[in-house]
Amino acid sequence: MSSFSPKKILIFGGTGTIGKYITTSLLRAKPAFDQVILFTSPNGAATKKDLLSKWEKDGLSIIVGNLESEADVRAAYQGVDTVISAVGRGGLQHQVDLLRWAEQSESVQWFLPSEFGTDIEHNDKSPNEKTHQLKLKTRKYIKEHIKRLNITYVVTGPYFDMWVHTVPGLELAGGFNPETKEAYILGDGEGKVGFCTMWDVGKFVVATLHHPQQSFGKALKVQSFIVSPKEVLAEYEKQTGAKWTVKTTPLSEVAPLEADLWEKGNPKATSVTLRRIWAEGGTLYEKNDNELLGLGKPGDLDSLEVGVKRGLENAWLKTDTF
């Protein structure tokens, strides 16, 4: 595999929250890949016609099928050498099957599971986090059953574009509200957090594909920038020209809130748990892998200034971004 270079890429979940950024980045990659293929459901094909039409003009190939259908997925794998799973939390349970069928494929050589986000093996608390269980199940399956495929995890930490926004009804879990000029901060606001912007997630995926030998068998830790909530607040105040009201929540008060949300089956429990993990240092390392992927120079990646500017514009919520 020393001379392997990905040419024909298949992506699952490519129209989702982070998938849109990855798909767009794949289509814009320099040097370009021979073919980028999106696997989408009939509902996705029907409801996202405008986006898919635009991408087709940019060279995207589209396969419509059922993610749970072995026949559909096996057919999609034909001739493909690299698979990217960008399925969201609602699709993580399907990854074991996707991996099993890829392992049995005659053409697939490389698989990138949906690991974009929090590091699920960061510390000794990680195995017990409720938010990590489906991804941990996928990693366990890979360790025990995947023998032929090359696997790479692209671990990005929190998406800055989403982290800056509050969770409706749970503002005390953290975030920034430009309309009211209110900042909600977990802890003392001094602890650093490693972030990726959503566009940089796409950039890191492309860089990974352009560095196969450096990436095979690794869980790559990548980050746009590492800052504290107070540094983010200072940038918001700078860009808005206003002093913001700060409301803090001690980390000790988050655990009871988490427990109550999980007990009630509230889907917002996931966001609160992840925000607590990030505030506790669950994104920090002695060294990240940016340089390994050729993205270690100033200007290679988005800055805090750019991230806040997009946050003020609600850019990640706009459908014309792509």
PDB file of N, CA, C and O in Angstrom, residues 180-234:
ATOM      1  N   THR A 180     -28.650  39.586  22.222  1.00  0.00           N
ATOM      2  CA  THR A 180     -28.774  40.145  23.574  1.00  0.00           C
ATOM      3  C   THR A 180     -27.428  40.539  24.159  1.00  0.00           C
ATOM      4  O   THR A 180     -27.373  41.085  25.267  1.00  0.00           O
ATOM      5  N   LYS A 181     -26.350  40.235  23.425  1.00  0.00           N
ATOM      6  CA  LYS A 181     -24.975  40.492  23.913  1.00  0.00           C
ATOM      7  C   LYS A 181     -24.747  39.795  25.256  1.00  0.00           C
ATOM      8  O   LYS A 181     -24.212  40.372  26.194  1.00  0.00           O
ATOM      9  N   GLU A 182     -25.158  38.515  25.303  1.00  0.00           N
ATOM     10  CA  GLU A 182     -24.970  37.715  26.502  1.00  0.00           C
ATOM     11  C   GLU A 182     -24.061  36.526  26.196  1.00  0.00           C
ATOM     12  O   GLU A 182     -24.228  35.858  25.157  1.00  0.00           O
ATOM     13  N   ALA A 183     -23.107  36.287  27.095  1.00  0.00           N
ATOM     14  CA  ALA A 183     -22.200  35.151  26.976  1.00  0.00           C
ATOM     15  C   ALA A 183     -22.444  34.207  28.142  1.00  0.00           C
ATOM     16  O   ALA A 183     -22.447  34.636  29.293  1.00  0.00           O
ATOM     17  N   TYR A 184     -22.665  32.929  27.836  1.00  0.00           N
ATOM     18  CA  TYR A 184     -22.880  31.906  28.857  1.00  0.00           C
ATOM     19  C   TYR A 184     -21.640  31.015  28.879  1.00  0.00           C
ATOM     20  O   TYR A 184     -21.302  30.378  27.880  1.00  0.00           O
ATOM     21  N   ILE A 185     -20.967  30.980  30.004  1.00  0.00           N
ATOM     22  CA  ILE A 185     -19.671  30.303  30.085  1.00  0.00           C
ATOM     23  C   ILE A 185     -19.686  29.236  31.166  1.00  0.00           C
ATOM     24  O   ILE A 185     -20.108  29.482  32.299  1.00  0.00           O
ATOM     25  N   LEU A 186     -19.211  28.035  30.793  1.00  0.00           N
ATOM     26  CA  LEU A 186     -19.061  26.953  31.754  1.00  0.00           C
ATOM     27  C   LEU A 186     -17.737  27.102  32.485  1.00  0.00           C
ATOM     28  O   LEU A 186     -16.702  27.350  31.870  1.00  0.00           O
ATOM     29  N   GLY A 187     -17.757  26.926  33.782  1.00  0.00           N
ATOM     30  CA  GLY A 187     -16.527  27.025  34.553  1.00  0.00           C
ATOM     31  C   GLY A 187     -16.051  28.451  34.667  1.00  0.00           C
ATOM     32  O   GLY A 187     -16.831  29.409  34.557  1.00  0.00           O
ATOM     33  N   ASP A 188     -14.717  28.608  34.824  1.00  0.00           N
ATOM     34  CA  ASP A 188     -14.168  29.956  35.008  1.00  0.00           C
ATOM     35  C   ASP A 188     -13.844  30.660  33.698  1.00  0.00           C
ATOM     36  O   ASP A 188     -13.445  31.828  33.695  1.00  0.00           O
ATOM     37  N   GLY A 189     -14.017  29.951  32.575  1.00  0.00           N
ATOM     38  CA  GLY A 189     -13.766  30.577  31.271  1.00  0.00           C
ATOM     39  C   GLY A 189     -12.309  30.654  30.882  1.00  0.00           C
ATOM     40  O   GLY A 189     -11.985  31.177  29.819  1.00  0.00           O
ATOM     41  N   GLU A 190     -11.422  30.124  31.728  1.00  0.00           N
ATOM     42  CA  GLU A 190      -9.984  30.191  31.458  1.00  0.00           C
ATOM     43  C   GLU A 190      -9.461  28.946  30.743  1.00  0.00           C
ATOM     44  O   GLU A 190      -8.421  28.981  30.097  1.00  0.00           O
ATOM     45  N   GLY A 191     -10.177  27.841  30.895  1.00  0.00           N
ATOM     46  CA  GLY A 191      -9.700  26.587  30.314  1.00  0.00           C
ATOM     47  C   GLY A 191      -9.733  26.601  28.801  1.00  0.00           C
ATOM     48  O   GLY A 191     -10.715  27.027  28.187  1.00  0.00           O
ATOM     49  N   LYS A 192      -8.666  26.110  28.183  1.00  0.00           N
ATOM     50  CA  LYS A 192      -8.569  26.099  26.728  1.00  0.00           C
ATOM     51  C   LYS A 192      -9.428  24.976  26.133  1.00  0.00           C
ATOM     52  O   LYS A 192      -9.625  23.920  26.743  1.00  0.00           O
ATOM     53  N   VAL A 193      -9.910  25.211  24.915  1.00  0.00           N
ATOM     54  CA  VAL A 193     -10.658  24.205  24.157  1.00  0.00           C
ATOM     55  C   VAL A 193     -10.107  24.189  22.735  1.00  0.00           C
ATOM     56  O   VAL A 193      -9.886  25.245  22.132  1.00  0.00           O
ATOM     57  N   GLY A 194      -9.876  22.991  22.213  1.00  0.00           N
ATOM     58  CA  GLY A 194      -9.423  22.865  20.832  1.00  0.00           C
ATOM     59  C   GLY A 194     -10.621  22.744  19.909  1.00  0.00           C
ATOM     60  O   GLY A 194     -11.454  21.840  20.069  1.00  0.00           O
ATOM     61  N   PHE A 195     -10.726  23.652  18.942  1.00  0.00           N
ATOM     62  CA  PHE A 195     -11.871  23.701  18.034  1.00  0.00           C
ATOM     63  C   PHE A 195     -11.467  23.436  16.583  1.00  0.00           C
ATOM     64  O   PHE A 195     -10.323  23.675  16.191  1.00  0.00           O
ATOM     65  N   CYS A 196     -12.454  22.993  15.805  1.00  0.00           N
ATOM     66  CA  CYS A 196     -12.359  23.017  14.345  1.00  0.00           C
ATOM     67  C   CYS A 196     -13.538  23.823  13.816  1.00  0.00           C
ATOM     68  O   CYS A 196     -14.664  23.655  14.297  1.00  0.00           O
ATOM     69  N   THR A 197     -13.287  24.682  12.855  1.00  0.00           N
ATOM     70  CA  THR A 197     -14.418  25.256  12.135  1.00  0.00           C
ATOM     71  C   THR A 197     -14.938  24.196  11.174  1.00  0.00           C
ATOM     72  O   THR A 197     -14.232  23.246  10.821  1.00  0.00           O
ATOM     73  N   MET A 198     -16.161  24.354  10.753  1.00  0.00           N
ATOM     74  CA  MET A 198     -16.758  23.321   9.902  1.00  0.00           C
ATOM     75  C   MET A 198     -16.089  23.258   8.538  1.00  0.00           C
ATOM     76  O   MET A 198     -15.932  22.175   7.964  1.00  0.00           O
ATOM     77  N   TRP A 199     -15.668  24.405   8.022  1.00  0.00           N
ATOM     78  CA  TRP A 199     -14.932  24.376   6.757  1.00  0.00           C
ATOM     79  C   TRP A 199     -13.587  23.705   6.923  1.00  0.00           C
ATOM     80  O   TRP A 199     -13.112  22.986   6.038  1.00  0.00           O
ATOM     81  N   ASP A 200     -12.955  23.888   8.067  1.00  0.00           N
ATOM     82  CA  ASP A 200     -11.665  23.233   8.291  1.00  0.00           C
ATOM     83  C   ASP A 200     -11.804  21.728   8.459  1.00  0.00           C
ATOM     84  O   ASP A 200     -10.874  20.982   8.156  1.00  0.00           O
ATOM     85  N   VAL A 201     -12.954  21.253   8.924  1.00  0.00           N
ATOM     86  CA  VAL A 201     -13.179  19.809   8.957  1.00  0.00           C
ATOM     87  C   VAL A 201     -13.043  19.250   7.544  1.00  0.00           C
ATOM     88  O   VAL A 201     -12.365  18.246   7.309  1.00  0.00           O
ATOM     89  N   GLY A 202     -13.691  19.912   6.597  1.00  0.00           N
ATOM     90  CA  GLY A 202     -13.562  19.489   5.201  1.00  0.00           C
ATOM     91  C   GLY A 202     -12.129  19.555   4.716  1.00  0.00           C
ATOM     92  O   GLY A 202     -11.642  18.651   4.024  1.00  0.00           O
ATOM     93  N   LYS A 203     -11.432  20.615   5.090  1.00  0.00           N
ATOM     94  CA  LYS A 203     -10.033  20.767   4.681  1.00  0.00           C
ATOM     95  C   LYS A 203      -9.173  19.655   5.265  1.00  0.00           C
ATOM     96  O   LYS A 203      -8.295  19.106   4.586  1.00  0.00           O
ATOM     97  N   PHE A 204      -9.419  19.308   6.532  1.00  0.00           N
ATOM     98  CA  PHE A 204      -8.638  18.247   7.166  1.00  0.00           C
ATOM     99  C   PHE A 204      -8.917  16.886   6.523  1.00  0.00           C
ATOM    100  O   PHE A 204      -8.015  16.053   6.409  1.00  0.00           O
ATOM    101  N   VAL A 205     -10.149  16.634   6.129  1.00  0.00           N
ATOM    102  CA  VAL A 205     -10.465  15.360   5.474  1.00  0.00           C
ATOM    103  C   VAL A 205      -9.728  15.257   4.144  1.00  0.00           C
ATOM    104  O   VAL A 205      -9.130  14.225   3.821  1.00  0.00           O
ATOM    105  N   VAL A 206      -9.754  16.320   3.374  1.00  0.00           N
ATOM    106  CA  VAL A 206      -9.033  16.319   2.097  1.00  0.00           C
ATOM    107  C   VAL A 206      -7.537  16.127   2.330  1.00  0.00           C
ATOM    108  O   VAL A 206      -6.872  15.343   1.636  1.00  0.00           O
ATOM    109  N   ALA A 207      -6.989  16.830   3.327  1.00  0.00           N
ATOM    110  CA  ALA A 207      -5.561  16.693   3.632  1.00  0.00           C
ATOM    111  C   ALA A 207      -5.227  15.267   4.055  1.00  0.00           C
ATOM    112  O   ALA A 207      -4.164  14.735   3.711  1.00  0.00           O
ATOM    113  N   THR A 208      -6.132  14.638   4.801  1.00  0.00           N
ATOM    114  CA  THR A 208      -5.933  13.237   5.183  1.00  0.00           C
ATOM    115  C   THR A 208      -5.848  12.359   3.949  1.00  0.00           C
ATOM    116  O   THR A 208      -4.946  11.510   3.830  1.00  0.00           O
ATOM    117  N   LEU A 209      -6.775  12.545   3.021  1.00  0.00           N
ATOM    118  CA  LEU A 209      -6.780  11.734   1.804  1.00  0.00           C
ATOM    119  C   LEU A 209      -5.528  11.971   0.957  1.00  0.00           C
ATOM    120  O   LEU A 209      -5.083  11.074   0.239  1.00  0.00           O
ATOM    121  N   HIS A 210      -4.976  13.166   1.039  1.00  0.00           N
ATOM    122  CA  HIS A 210      -3.757  13.475   0.294  1.00  0.00           C
ATOM    123  C   HIS A 210      -2.494  12.984   1.009  1.00  0.00           C
ATOM    124  O   HIS A 210      -1.397  13.096   0.468  1.00  0.00           O
ATOM    125  N   HIS A 211      -2.652  12.442   2.221  1.00  0.00           N
ATOM    126  CA  HIS A 211      -1.512  11.907   2.987  1.00  0.00           C
ATOM    127  C   HIS A 211      -1.853  10.505   3.502  1.00  0.00           C
ATOM    128  O   HIS A 211      -1.884  10.261   4.708  1.00  0.00           O
ATOM    129  N   PRO A 212      -2.103   9.564   2.596  1.00  0.00           N
ATOM    130  CA  PRO A 212      -2.551   8.238   3.036  1.00  0.00           C
ATOM    131  C   PRO A 212      -1.549   7.500   3.916  1.00  0.00           C
ATOM    132  O   PRO A 212      -1.932   6.954   4.958  1.00  0.00           O
ATOM    133  N   GLN A 213      -0.296   7.464   3.517  1.00  0.00           N
ATOM    134  CA  GLN A 213       0.682   6.698   4.295  1.00  0.00           C
ATOM    135  C   GLN A 213       0.868   7.275   5.708  1.00  0.00           C
ATOM    136  O   GLN A 213       1.076   6.534   6.658  1.00  0.00           O
ATOM    137  N   GLN A 214       0.775   8.583   5.819  1.00  0.00           N
ATOM    138  CA  GLN A 214       0.908   9.221   7.141  1.00  0.00           C
ATOM    139  C   GLN A 214      -0.344   9.008   7.998  1.00  0.00           C
ATOM    140  O   GLN A 214      -0.287   9.184   9.221  1.00  0.00           O
ATOM    141  N   SER A 215      -1.460   8.645   7.358  1.00  0.00           N
ATOM    142  CA  SER A 215      -2.745   8.599   8.055  1.00  0.00           C
ATOM    143  C   SER A 215      -3.254   7.200   8.370  1.00  0.00           C
ATOM    144  O   SER A 215      -4.069   7.032   9.282  1.00  0.00           O
ATOM    145  N   PHE A 216      -2.802   6.200   7.618  1.00  0.00           N
ATOM    146  CA  PHE A 216      -3.298   4.844   7.834  1.00  0.00           C
ATOM    147  C   PHE A 216      -3.125   4.411   9.293  1.00  0.00           C
ATOM    148  O   PHE A 216      -2.065   4.576   9.894  1.00  0.00           O
ATOM    149  N   GLY A 217      -4.184   3.851   9.861  1.00  0.00           N
ATOM    150  CA  GLY A 217      -4.107   3.277  11.191  1.00  0.00           C
ATOM    151  C   GLY A 217      -4.053   4.273  12.327  1.00  0.00           C
ATOM    152  O   GLY A 217      -3.776   3.888  13.472  1.00  0.00           O
ATOM    153  N   LYS A 218      -4.341   5.520  12.053  1.00  0.00           N
ATOM    154  CA  LYS A 218      -4.215   6.551  13.085  1.00  0.00           C
ATOM    155  C   LYS A 218      -5.566   7.170  13.445  1.00  0.00           C
ATOM    156  O   LYS A 218      -6.492   7.206  12.632  1.00  0.00           O
ATOM    157  N   ALA A 219      -5.620   7.678  14.661  1.00  0.00           N
ATOM    158  CA  ALA A 219      -6.703   8.574  15.076  1.00  0.00           C
ATOM    159  C   ALA A 219      -6.088   9.970  15.067  1.00  0.00           C
ATOM    160  O   ALA A 219      -5.397  10.359  16.011  1.00  0.00           O
ATOM    161  N   LEU A 220      -6.298  10.694  13.995  1.00  0.00           N
ATOM    162  CA  LEU A 220      -5.680  12.007  13.816  1.00  0.00           C
ATOM    163  C   LEU A 220      -6.409  13.047  14.650  1.00  0.00           C
ATOM    164  O   LEU A 220      -7.627  13.184  14.575  1.00  0.00           O
ATOM    165  N   LYS A 221      -5.642  13.792  15.450  1.00  0.00           N
ATOM    166  CA  LYS A 221      -6.207  14.877  16.248  1.00  0.00           C
ATOM    167  C   LYS A 221      -5.897  16.191  15.540  1.00  0.00           C
ATOM    168  O   LYS A 221      -4.731  16.571  15.406  1.00  0.00           O
ATOM    169  N   VAL A 222      -6.930  16.869  15.067  1.00  0.00           N
ATOM    170  CA  VAL A 222      -6.727  18.079  14.275  1.00  0.00           C
ATOM    171  C   VAL A 222      -7.530  19.234  14.864  1.00  0.00           C
ATOM    172  O   VAL A 222      -8.616  19.028  15.424  1.00  0.00           O
ATOM    173  N   GLN A 223      -7.016  20.456  14.711  1.00  0.00           N
ATOM    174  CA  GLN A 223      -7.643  21.618  15.346  1.00  0.00           C
ATOM    175  C   GLN A 223      -7.369  22.887  14.543  1.00  0.00           C
ATOM    176  O   GLN A 223      -6.249  23.090  14.070  1.00  0.00           O
ATOM    177  N   SER A 224      -8.389  23.718  14.411  1.00  0.00           N
ATOM    178  CA  SER A 224      -8.211  25.024  13.771  1.00  0.00           C
ATOM    179  C   SER A 224      -7.470  25.972  14.699  1.00  0.00           C
ATOM    180  O   SER A 224      -6.546  26.675  14.293  1.00  0.00           O
ATOM    181  N   PHE A 225      -7.897  26.019  15.967  1.00  0.00           N
ATOM    182  CA  PHE A 225      -7.265  26.879  16.963  1.00  0.00           C
ATOM    183  C   PHE A 225      -7.641  26.390  18.362  1.00  0.00           C
ATOM    184  O   PHE A 225      -8.599  25.618  18.523  1.00  0.00           O
ATOM    185  N   ILE A 226      -6.873  26.810  19.342  1.00  0.00           N
ATOM    186  CA  ILE A 226      -7.082  26.410  20.737  1.00  0.00           C
ATOM    187  C   ILE A 226      -7.206  27.682  21.561  1.00  0.00           C
ATOM    188  O   ILE A 226      -6.242  28.450  21.683  1.00  0.00           O
ATOM    189  N   VAL A 227      -8.388  27.926  22.110  1.00  0.00           N
ATOM    190  CA  VAL A 227      -8.643  29.175  22.830  1.00  0.00           C
ATOM    191  C   VAL A 227      -9.532  28.910  24.035  1.00  0.00           C
ATOM    192  O   VAL A 227     -10.155  27.855  24.148  1.00  0.00           O
ATOM    193  N   SER A 228      -9.617  29.878  24.921  1.00  0.00           N
ATOM    194  CA  SER A 228     -10.506  29.785  26.074  1.00  0.00           C
ATOM    195  C   SER A 228     -11.820  30.517  25.777  1.00  0.00           C
ATOM    196  O   SER A 228     -11.870  31.389  24.892  1.00  0.00           O
ATOM    197  N   PRO A 229     -12.890  30.197  26.494  1.00  0.00           N
ATOM    198  CA  PRO A 229     -14.145  30.941  26.320  1.00  0.00           C
ATOM    199  C   PRO A 229     -13.970  32.444  26.538  1.00  0.00           C
ATOM    200  O   PRO A 229     -14.626  33.247  25.855  1.00  0.00           O
ATOM    201  N   LYS A 230     -13.083  32.835  27.452  1.00  0.00           N
ATOM    202  CA  LYS A 230     -12.865  34.266  27.667  1.00  0.00           C
ATOM    203  C   LYS A 230     -12.208  34.916  26.455  1.00  0.00           C
ATOM    204  O   LYS A 230     -12.491  36.082  26.141  1.00  0.00           O
ATOM    205  N   GLU A 231     -11.352  34.188  25.765  1.00  0.00           N
ATOM    206  CA  GLU A 231     -10.748  34.721  24.537  1.00  0.00           C
ATOM    207  C   GLU A 231     -11.798  34.850  23.437  1.00  0.00           C
ATOM    208  O   GLU A 231     -11.775  35.799  22.653  1.00  0.00           O
ATOM    209  N   VAL A 232     -12.725  33.894  23.396  1.00  0.00           N
ATOM    210  CA  VAL A 232     -13.822  33.982  22.428  1.00  0.00           C
ATOM    211  C   VAL A 232     -14.693  35.195  22.747  1.00  0.00           C
ATOM    212  O   VAL A 232     -15.076  35.963  21.851  1.00  0.00           O
ATOM    213  N   LEU A 233     -15.006  35.385  24.013  1.00  0.00           N
ATOM    214  CA  LEU A 233     -15.798  36.544  24.442  1.00  0.00           C
ATOM    215  C   LEU A 233     -15.117  37.848  24.028  1.00  0.00           C
ATOM    216  O   LEU A 233     -15.784  38.764  23.509  1.00  0.00           O
ATOM    217  N   ALA A 234     -13.814  37.936  24.251  1.00  0.00           N
ATOM    218  CA  ALA A 234     -13.088  39.155  23.891  1.00  0.00           C
ATOM    219  C   ALA A 234     -13.194  39.433  22.398  1.00  0.00           C
ATOM    220  O   ALA A 234     -13.332  40.593  21.978  1.00  0.00           O
TER     221      ALA A 234
END
